[in-house]
PDB file of C-alpha atoms in Angstrom:
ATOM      1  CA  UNK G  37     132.356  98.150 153.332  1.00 40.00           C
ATOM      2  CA  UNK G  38     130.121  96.345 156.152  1.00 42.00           C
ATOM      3  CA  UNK G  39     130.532  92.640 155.667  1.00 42.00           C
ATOM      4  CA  UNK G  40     126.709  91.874 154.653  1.00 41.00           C
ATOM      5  CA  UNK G  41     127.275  94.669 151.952  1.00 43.00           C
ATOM      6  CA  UNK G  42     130.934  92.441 150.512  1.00 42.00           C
ATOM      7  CA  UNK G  43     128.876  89.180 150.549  1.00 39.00           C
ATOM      8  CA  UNK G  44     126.273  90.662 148.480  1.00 44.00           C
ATOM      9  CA  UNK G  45     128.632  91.836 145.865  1.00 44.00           C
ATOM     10  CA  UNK G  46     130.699  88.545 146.051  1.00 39.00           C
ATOM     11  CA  UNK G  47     127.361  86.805 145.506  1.00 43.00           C
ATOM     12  CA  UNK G  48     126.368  88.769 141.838  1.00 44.00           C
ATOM     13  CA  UNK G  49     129.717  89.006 140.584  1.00 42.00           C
ATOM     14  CA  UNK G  50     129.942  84.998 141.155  1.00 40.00           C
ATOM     15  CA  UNK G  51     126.137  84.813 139.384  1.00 43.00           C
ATOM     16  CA  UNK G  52     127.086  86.882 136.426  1.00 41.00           C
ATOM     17  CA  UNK G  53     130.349  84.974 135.716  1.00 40.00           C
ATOM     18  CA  UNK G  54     128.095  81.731 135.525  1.00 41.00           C
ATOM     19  CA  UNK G  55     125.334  83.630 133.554  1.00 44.00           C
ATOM     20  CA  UNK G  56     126.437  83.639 129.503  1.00 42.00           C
ATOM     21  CA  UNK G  57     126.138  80.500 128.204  1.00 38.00           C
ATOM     22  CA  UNK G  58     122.508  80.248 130.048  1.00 44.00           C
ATOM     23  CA  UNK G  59     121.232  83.046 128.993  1.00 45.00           C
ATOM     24  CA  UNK G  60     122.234  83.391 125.530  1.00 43.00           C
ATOM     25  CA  UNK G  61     120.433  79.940 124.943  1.00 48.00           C
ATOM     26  CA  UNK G  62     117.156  81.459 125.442  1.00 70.00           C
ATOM     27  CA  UNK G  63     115.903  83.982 123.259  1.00 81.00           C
ATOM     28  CA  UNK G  64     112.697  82.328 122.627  1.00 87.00           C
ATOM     29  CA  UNK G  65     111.230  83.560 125.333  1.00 94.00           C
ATOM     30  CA  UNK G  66     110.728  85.631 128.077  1.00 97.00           C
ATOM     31  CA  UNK G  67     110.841  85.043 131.675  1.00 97.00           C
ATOM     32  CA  UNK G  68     109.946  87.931 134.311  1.00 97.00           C
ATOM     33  CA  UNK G  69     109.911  87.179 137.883  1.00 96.00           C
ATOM     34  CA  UNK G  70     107.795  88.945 140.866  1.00 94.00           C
ATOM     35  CA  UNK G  71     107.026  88.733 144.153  1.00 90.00           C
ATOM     36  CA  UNK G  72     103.177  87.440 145.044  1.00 81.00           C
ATOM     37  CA  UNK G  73     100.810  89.979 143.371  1.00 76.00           C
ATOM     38  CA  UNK G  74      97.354  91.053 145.362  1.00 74.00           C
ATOM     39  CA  UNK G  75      94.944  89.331 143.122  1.00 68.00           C
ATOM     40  CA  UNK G  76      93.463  86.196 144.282  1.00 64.00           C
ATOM     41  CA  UNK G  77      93.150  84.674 141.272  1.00 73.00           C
ATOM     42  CA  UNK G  78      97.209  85.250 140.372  1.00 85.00           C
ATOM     43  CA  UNK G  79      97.437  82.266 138.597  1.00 87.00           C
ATOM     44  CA  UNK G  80      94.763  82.804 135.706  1.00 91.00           C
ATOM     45  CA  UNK G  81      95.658  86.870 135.833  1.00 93.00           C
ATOM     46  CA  UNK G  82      99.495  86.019 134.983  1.00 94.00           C
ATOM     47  CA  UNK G  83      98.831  83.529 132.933  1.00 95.00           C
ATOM     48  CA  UNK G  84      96.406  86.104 130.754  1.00 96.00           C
ATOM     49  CA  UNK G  85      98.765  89.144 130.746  1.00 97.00           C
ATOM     50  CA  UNK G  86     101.981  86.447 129.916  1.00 97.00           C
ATOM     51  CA  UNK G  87      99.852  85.604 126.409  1.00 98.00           C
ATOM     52  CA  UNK G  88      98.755  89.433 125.785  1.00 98.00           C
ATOM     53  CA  UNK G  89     103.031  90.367 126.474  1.00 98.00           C
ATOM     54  CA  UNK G  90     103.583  87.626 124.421  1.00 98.00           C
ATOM     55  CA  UNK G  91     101.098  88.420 121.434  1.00 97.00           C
ATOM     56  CA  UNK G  92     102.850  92.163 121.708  1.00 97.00           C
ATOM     57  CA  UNK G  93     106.138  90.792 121.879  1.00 97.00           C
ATOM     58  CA  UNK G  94     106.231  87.878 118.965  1.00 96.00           C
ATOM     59  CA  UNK G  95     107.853  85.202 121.934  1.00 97.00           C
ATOM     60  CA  UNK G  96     106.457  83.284 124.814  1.00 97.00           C
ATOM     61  CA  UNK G  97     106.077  85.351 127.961  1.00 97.00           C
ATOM     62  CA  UNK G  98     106.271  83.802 131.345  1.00 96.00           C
ATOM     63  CA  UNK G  99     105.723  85.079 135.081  1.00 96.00           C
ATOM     64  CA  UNK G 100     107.832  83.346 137.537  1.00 94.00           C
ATOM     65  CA  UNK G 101     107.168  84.102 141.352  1.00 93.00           C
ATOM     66  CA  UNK G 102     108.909  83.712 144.304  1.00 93.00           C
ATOM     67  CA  UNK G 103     108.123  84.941 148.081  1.00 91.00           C
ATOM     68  CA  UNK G 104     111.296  87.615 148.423  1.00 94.00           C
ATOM     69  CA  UNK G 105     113.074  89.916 146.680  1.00 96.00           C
ATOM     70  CA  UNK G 106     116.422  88.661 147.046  1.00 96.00           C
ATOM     71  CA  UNK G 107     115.370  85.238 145.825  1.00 96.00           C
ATOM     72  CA  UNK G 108     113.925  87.350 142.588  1.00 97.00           C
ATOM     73  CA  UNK G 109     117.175  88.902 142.187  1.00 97.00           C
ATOM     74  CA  UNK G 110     118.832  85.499 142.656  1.00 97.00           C
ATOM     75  CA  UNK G 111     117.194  84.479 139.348  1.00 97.00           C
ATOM     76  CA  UNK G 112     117.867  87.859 137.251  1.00 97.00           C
ATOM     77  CA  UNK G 113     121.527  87.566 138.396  1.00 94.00           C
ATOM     78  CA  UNK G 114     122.142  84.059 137.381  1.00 94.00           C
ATOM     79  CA  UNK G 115     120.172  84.328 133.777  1.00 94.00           C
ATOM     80  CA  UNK G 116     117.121  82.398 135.019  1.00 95.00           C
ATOM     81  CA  UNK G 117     114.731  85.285 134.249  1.00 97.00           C
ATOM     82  CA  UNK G 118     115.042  88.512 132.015  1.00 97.00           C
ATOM     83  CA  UNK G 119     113.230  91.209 134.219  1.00 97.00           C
ATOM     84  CA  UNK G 120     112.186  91.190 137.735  1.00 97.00           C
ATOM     85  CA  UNK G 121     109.333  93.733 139.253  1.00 97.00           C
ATOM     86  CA  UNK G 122     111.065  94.578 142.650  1.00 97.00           C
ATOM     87  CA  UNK G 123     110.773  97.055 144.847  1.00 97.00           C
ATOM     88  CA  UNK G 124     112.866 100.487 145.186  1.00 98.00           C
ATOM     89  CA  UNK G 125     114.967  99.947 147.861  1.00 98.00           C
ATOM     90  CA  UNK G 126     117.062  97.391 146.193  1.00 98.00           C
ATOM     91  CA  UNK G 127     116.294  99.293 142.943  1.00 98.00           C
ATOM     92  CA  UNK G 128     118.803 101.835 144.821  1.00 98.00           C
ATOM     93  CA  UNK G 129     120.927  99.703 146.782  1.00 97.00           C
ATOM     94  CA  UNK G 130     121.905  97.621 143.458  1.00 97.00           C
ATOM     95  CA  UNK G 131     121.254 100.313 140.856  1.00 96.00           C
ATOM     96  CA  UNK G 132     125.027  99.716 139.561  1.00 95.00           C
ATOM     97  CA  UNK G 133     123.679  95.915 138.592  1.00 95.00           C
ATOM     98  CA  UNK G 134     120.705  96.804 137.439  1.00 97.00           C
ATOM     99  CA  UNK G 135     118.941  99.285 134.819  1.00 97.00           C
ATOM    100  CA  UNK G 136     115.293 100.532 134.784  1.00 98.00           C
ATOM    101  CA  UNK G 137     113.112  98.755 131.920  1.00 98.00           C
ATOM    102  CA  UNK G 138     109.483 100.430 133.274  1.00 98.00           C
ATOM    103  CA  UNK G 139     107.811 101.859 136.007  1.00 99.00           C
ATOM    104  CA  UNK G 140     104.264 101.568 136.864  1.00 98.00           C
ATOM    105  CA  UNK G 141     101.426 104.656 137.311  1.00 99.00           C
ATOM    106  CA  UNK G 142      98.902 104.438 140.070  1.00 98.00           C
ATOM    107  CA  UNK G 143      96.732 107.287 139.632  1.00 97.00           C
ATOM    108  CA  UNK G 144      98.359 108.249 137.051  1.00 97.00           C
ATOM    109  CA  UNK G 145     101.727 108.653 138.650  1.00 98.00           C
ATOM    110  CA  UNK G 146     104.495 107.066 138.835  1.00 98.00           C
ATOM    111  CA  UNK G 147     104.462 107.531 142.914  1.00 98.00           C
ATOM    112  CA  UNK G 148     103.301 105.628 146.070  1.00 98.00           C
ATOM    113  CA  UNK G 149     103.280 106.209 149.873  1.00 98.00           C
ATOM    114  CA  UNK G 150     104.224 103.673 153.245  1.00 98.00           C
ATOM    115  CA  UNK G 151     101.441 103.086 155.232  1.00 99.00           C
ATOM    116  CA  UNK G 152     101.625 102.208 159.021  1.00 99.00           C
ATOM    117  CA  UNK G 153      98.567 100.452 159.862  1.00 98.00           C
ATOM    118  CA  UNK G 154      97.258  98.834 163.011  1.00 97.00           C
ATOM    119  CA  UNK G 155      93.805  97.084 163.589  1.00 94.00           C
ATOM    120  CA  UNK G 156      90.508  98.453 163.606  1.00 92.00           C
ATOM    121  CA  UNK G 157      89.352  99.468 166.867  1.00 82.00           C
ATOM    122  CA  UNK G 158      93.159  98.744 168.440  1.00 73.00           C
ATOM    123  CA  UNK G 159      93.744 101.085 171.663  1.00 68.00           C
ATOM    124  CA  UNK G 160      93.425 104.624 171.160  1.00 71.00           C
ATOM    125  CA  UNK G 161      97.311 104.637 172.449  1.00 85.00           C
ATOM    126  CA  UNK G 162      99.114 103.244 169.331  1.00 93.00           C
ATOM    127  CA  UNK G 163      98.827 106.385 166.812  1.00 93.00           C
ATOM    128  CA  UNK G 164     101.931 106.361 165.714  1.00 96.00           C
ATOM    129  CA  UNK G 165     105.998 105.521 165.184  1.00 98.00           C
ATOM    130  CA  UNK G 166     106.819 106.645 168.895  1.00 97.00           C
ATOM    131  CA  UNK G 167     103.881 104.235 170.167  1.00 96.00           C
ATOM    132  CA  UNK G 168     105.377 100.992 168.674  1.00 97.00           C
ATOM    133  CA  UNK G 169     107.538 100.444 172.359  1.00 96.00           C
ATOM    134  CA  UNK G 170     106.991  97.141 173.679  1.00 96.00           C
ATOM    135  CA  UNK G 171     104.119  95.969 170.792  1.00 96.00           C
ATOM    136  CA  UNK G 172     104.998  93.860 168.062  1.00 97.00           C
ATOM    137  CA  UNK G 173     105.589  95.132 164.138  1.00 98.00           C
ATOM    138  CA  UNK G 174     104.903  93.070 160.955  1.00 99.00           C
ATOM    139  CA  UNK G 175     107.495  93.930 158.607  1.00 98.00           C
ATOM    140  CA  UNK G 176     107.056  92.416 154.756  1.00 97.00           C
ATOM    141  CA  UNK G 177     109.897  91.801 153.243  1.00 97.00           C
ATOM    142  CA  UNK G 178     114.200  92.582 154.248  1.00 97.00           C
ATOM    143  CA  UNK G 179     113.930  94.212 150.853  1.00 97.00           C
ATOM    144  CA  UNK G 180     110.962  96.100 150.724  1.00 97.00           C
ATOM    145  CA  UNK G 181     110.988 100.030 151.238  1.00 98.00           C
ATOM    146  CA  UNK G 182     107.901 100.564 152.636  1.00 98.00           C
ATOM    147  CA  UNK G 183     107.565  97.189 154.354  1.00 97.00           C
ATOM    148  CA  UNK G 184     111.466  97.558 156.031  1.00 98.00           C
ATOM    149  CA  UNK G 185     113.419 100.621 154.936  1.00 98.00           C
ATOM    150  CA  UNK G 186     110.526 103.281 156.162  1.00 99.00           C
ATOM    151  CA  UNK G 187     110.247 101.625 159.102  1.00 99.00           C
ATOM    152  CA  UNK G 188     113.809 101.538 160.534  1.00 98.00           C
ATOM    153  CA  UNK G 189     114.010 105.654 159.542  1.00 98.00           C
ATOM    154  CA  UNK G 190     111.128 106.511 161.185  1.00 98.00           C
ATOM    155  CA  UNK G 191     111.688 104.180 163.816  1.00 98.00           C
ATOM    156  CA  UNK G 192     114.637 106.492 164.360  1.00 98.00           C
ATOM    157  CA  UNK G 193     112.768 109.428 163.742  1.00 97.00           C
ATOM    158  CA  UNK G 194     110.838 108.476 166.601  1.00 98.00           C
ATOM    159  CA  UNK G 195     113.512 107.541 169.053  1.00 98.00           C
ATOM    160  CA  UNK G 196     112.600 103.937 169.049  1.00 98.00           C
ATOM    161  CA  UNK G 197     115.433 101.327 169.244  1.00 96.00           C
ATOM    162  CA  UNK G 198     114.495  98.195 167.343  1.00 92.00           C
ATOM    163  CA  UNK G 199     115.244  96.465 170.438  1.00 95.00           C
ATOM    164  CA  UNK G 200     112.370  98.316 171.896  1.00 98.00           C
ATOM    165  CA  UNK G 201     109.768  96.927 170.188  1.00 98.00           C
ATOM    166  CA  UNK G 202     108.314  93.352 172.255  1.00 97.00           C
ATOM    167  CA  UNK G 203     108.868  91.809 168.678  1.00 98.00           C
ATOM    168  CA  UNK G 204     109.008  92.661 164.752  1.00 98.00           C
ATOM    169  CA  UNK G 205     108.795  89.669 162.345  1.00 98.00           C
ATOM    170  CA  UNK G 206     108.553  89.445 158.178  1.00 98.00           C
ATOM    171  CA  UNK G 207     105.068  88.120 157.142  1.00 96.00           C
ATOM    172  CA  UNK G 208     106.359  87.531 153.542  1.00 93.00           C
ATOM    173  CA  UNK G 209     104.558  89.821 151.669  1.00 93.00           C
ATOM    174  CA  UNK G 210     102.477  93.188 152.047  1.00 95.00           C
ATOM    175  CA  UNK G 211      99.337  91.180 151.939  1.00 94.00           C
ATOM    176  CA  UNK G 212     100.342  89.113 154.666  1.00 95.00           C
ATOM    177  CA  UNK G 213     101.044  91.822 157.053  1.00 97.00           C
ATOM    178  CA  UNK G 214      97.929  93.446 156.641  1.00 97.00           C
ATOM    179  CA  UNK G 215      96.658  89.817 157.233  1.00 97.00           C
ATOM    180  CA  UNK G 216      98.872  89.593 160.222  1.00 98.00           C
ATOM    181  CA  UNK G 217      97.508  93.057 161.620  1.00 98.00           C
ATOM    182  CA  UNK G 218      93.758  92.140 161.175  1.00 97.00           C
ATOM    183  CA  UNK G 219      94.423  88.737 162.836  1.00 96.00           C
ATOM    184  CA  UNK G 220      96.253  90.723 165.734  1.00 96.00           C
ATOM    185  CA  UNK G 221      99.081  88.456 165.329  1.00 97.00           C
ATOM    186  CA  UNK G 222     100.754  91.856 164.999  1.00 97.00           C
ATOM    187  CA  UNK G 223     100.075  95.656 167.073  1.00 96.00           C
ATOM    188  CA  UNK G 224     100.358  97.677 163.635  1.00 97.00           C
ATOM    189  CA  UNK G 225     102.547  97.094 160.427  1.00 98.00           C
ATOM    190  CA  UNK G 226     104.336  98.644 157.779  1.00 98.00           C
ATOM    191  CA  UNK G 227     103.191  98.341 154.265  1.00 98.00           C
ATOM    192  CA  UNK G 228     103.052  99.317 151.129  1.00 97.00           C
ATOM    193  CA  UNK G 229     100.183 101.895 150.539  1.00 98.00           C
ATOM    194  CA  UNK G 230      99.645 101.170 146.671  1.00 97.00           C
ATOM    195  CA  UNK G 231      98.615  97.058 148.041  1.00 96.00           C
ATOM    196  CA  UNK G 232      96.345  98.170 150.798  1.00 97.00           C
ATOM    197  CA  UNK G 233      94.615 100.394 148.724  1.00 97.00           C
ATOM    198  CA  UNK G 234      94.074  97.939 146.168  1.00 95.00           C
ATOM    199  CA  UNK G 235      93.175  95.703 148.778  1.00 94.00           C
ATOM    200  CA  UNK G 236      90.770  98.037 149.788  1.00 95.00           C
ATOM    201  CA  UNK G 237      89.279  97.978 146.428  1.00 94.00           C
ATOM    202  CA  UNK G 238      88.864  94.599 145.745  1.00 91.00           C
ATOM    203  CA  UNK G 239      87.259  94.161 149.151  1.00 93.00           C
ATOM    204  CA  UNK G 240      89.702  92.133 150.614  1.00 93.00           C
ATOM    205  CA  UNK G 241      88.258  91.025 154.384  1.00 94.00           C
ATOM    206  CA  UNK G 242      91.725  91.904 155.613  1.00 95.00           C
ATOM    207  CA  UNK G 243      91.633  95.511 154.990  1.00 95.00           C
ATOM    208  CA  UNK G 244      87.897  95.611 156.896  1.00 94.00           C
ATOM    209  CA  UNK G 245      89.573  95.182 159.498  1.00 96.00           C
ATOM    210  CA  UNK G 246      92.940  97.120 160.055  1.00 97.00           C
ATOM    211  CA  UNK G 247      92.994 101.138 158.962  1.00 96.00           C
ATOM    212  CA  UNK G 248      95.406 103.631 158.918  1.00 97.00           C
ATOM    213  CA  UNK G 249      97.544 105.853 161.022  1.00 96.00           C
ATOM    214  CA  UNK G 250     100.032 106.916 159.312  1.00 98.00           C
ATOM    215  CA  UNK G 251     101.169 107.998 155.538  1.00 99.00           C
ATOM    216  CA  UNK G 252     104.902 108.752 153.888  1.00 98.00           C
ATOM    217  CA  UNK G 253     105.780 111.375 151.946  1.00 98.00           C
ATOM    218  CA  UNK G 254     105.940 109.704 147.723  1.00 98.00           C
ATOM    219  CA  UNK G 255     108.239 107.354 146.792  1.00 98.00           C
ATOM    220  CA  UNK G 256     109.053 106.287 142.974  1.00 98.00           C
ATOM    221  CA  UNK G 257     107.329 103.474 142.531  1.00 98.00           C
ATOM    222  CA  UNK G 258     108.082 100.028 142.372  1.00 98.00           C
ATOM    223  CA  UNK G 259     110.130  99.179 138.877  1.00 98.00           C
ATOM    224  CA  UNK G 260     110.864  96.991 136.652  1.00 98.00           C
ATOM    225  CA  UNK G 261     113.969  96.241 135.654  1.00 98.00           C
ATOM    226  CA  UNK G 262     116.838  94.015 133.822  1.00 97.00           C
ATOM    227  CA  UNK G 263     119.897  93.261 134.661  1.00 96.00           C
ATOM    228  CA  UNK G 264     122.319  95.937 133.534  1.00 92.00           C
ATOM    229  CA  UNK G 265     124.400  93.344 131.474  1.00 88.00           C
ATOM    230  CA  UNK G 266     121.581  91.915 129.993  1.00 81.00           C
ATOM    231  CA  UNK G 267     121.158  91.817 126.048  1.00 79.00           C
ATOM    232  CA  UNK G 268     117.962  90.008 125.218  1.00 90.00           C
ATOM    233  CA  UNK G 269     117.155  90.674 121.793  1.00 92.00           C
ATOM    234  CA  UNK G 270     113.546  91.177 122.713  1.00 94.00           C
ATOM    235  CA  UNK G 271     113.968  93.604 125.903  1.00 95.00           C
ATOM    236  CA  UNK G 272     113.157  96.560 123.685  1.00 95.00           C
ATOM    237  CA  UNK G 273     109.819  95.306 122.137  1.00 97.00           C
ATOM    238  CA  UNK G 274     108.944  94.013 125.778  1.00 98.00           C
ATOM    239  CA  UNK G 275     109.475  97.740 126.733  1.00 98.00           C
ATOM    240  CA  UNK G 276     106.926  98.794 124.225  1.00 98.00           C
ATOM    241  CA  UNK G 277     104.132  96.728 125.195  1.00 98.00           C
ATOM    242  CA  UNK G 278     103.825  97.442 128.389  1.00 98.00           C
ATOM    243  CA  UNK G 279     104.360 101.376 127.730  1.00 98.00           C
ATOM    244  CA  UNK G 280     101.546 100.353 125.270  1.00 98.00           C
ATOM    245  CA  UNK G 281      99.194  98.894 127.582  1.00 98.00           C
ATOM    246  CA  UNK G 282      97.309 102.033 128.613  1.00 98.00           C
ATOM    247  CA  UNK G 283      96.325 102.595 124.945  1.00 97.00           C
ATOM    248  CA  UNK G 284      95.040  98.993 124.015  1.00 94.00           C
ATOM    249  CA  UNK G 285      91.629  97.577 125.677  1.00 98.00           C
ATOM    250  CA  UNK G 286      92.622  94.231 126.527  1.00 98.00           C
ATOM    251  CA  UNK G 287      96.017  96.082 128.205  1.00 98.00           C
ATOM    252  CA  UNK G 288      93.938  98.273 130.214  1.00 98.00           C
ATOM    253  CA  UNK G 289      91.801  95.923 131.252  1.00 98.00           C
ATOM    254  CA  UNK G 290      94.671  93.991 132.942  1.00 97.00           C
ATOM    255  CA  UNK G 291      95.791  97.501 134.182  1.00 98.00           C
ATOM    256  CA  UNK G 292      92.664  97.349 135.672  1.00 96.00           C
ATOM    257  CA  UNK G 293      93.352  94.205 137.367  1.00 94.00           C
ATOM    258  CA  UNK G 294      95.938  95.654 139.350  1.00 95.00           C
ATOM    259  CA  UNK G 295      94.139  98.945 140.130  1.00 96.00           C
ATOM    260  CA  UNK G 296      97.740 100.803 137.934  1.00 98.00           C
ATOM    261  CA  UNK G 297      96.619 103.541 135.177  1.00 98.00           C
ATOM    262  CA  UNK G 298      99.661 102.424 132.989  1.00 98.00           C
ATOM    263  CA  UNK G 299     103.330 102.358 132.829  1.00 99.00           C
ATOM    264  CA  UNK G 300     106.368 104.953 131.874  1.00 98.00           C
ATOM    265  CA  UNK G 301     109.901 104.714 130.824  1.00 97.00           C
ATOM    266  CA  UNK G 302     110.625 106.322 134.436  1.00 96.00           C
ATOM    267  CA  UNK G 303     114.061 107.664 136.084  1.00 98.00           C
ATOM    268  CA  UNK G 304     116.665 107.096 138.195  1.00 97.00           C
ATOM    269  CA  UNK G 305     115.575 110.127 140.293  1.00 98.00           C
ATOM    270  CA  UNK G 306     112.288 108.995 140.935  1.00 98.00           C
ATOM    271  CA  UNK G 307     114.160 107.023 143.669  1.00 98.00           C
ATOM    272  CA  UNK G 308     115.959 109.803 144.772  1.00 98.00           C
ATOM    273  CA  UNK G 309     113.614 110.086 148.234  1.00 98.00           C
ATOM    274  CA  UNK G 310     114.646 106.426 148.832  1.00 98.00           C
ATOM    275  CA  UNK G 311     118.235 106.998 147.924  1.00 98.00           C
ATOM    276  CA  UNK G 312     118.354 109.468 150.841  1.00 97.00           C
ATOM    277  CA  UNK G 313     116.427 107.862 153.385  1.00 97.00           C
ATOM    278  CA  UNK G 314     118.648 104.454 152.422  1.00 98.00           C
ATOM    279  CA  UNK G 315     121.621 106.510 153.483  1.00 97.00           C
ATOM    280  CA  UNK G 316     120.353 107.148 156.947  1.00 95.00           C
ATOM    281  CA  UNK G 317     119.429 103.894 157.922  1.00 96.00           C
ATOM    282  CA  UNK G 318     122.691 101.902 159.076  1.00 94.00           C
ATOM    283  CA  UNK G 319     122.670  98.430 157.318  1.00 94.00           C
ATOM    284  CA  UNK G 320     120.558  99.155 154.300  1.00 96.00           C
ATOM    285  CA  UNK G 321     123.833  98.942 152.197  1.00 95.00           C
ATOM    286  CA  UNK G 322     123.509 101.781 150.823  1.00 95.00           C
ATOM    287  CA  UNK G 323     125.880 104.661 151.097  1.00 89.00           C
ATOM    288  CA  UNK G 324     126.035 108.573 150.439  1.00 76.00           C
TER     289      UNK G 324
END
């Protein structure tokens, strides 16, 4: 076991020995972290779909956010929240730890592609993976499939040593990387599809300005999910609402709001296309 891989493991087994007494003190509410969401008014739009969970579920529903993954799995490990949105990749690399509690649909399925993306009008030259030598790369988050774990395979793919790029850095978020591309801070970057998209949508002046050259095959979605120890006595009616938001007006309205059709119970081997790329990338902590 590679060292970073150990420390990890130390880390939740240390965090779930602390965890009982914490957690088993709160069952009048709910507390489900995230990373930033896409909307620009994310305060009021959490706040609303915390009170419709919350109507649905018969407790308080909060949103707490933080700017990485690991620093949302921090808090489900520990007790400090109930459910955490993440992203695949660590869906995968922790999937022992954790257990699936929903995953969204965009377009009705319960799928989403990497984008590489590199601003509008940039050099006819940069088309691709095997361009990238000696330009700089906006990555989003150590965490993130599509905004790490895509990259470093096709990377790879491409016979491009990370050392051969002039510079890659982590903007903090898919928004900021397609930030960091328009504001040529960055040559091209690798994103998540579903948030440029959205992006798009909501006419976002960042997305004017950078476009596309490149698309992944489907990847499951990103999920929520509890920790796999976890008993909150609400967990299962929590569940139901948001399975139940497609089929209520106010619920698809805040669907709406984040440009998803709905969300299903999903499966472990919707991940299986990250499971396997995970595997070939040395460091993601992930194994055959």
């Amino acid at each position: 076991m590679r060292r970073r891989e150990c420390i990890a493991s130390v880390a939740a087994a240390t965090l779930w020995a602390a965890r009982p007494a914490a957690a088993a003190a709160r069952t009048d509410r709910l507390q489900l972290g995230l990373t930033p969401v896409i909307l620009a008014d994310q305060i009021a739009f959490l706040s609303r779909w915390g009170r419709y969970l919350g109507t649905q579920v018969g407790v308080e529903v909060h949103f707490v956010a933080r700017e990485s993954y690991q620093s949302i799995l921090d808090l489900l490990w520990s007790g400090q929240i109930d459910a955490a949105w993440i992203c695949g990749y660590p869906y995968v690399r922790f999937e022992a730890d954790l257990k699936l509690l929903a995953v969204p649909l965009y377009q009705g399925d319960p799928l989403y592609q990497a984008y590489l993306i590199r601003s509008s009008g940039a050099p006819d030259g940069l088309r691709g993976w095997g361009d990238l030598r000696d330009r700089v790369l906006a990555y989003s988050d150590p965490l993130s499939n599509s905004g790490w774990l895509v990259a470093q395979a096709q990377l790879a793919h491409a016979g491009v040593a990370p050392r051969e790029l002039k510079r890659a850095f982590f903007a903090h978020g898919h928004r900021n990387v397609a930030e960091a591309v328009a504001a040529r801070l960055a040559h091209a970057g690798s994103i998540d599809g579903y948030v440029w998209e959205t992006m798009r949508l909501q006419g976002m002046p960042a997305v004017a300005r950078t476009e596309v050259i490149w698309k992944s095959e489907p990847f499951g979605f990103p999920p929520l999910v509890t920790a796999r120890r976890a008993t909150h006595p609400r967990m299962e009616r929590l569940q139901a609402a948001l399975l139940g938001m497609a089929d209520d007006p106010v619920g698809r309205e805040l669907l709406g709001s984040l440009n998803l059709s709905g969300f299903s119970v999903g499966a472990a081997s919707q991940f299986d296309s990250i499971r396997r790329q995970a595997t070939q990338v040395p460091g993601s902590g992930v194994t055959g």
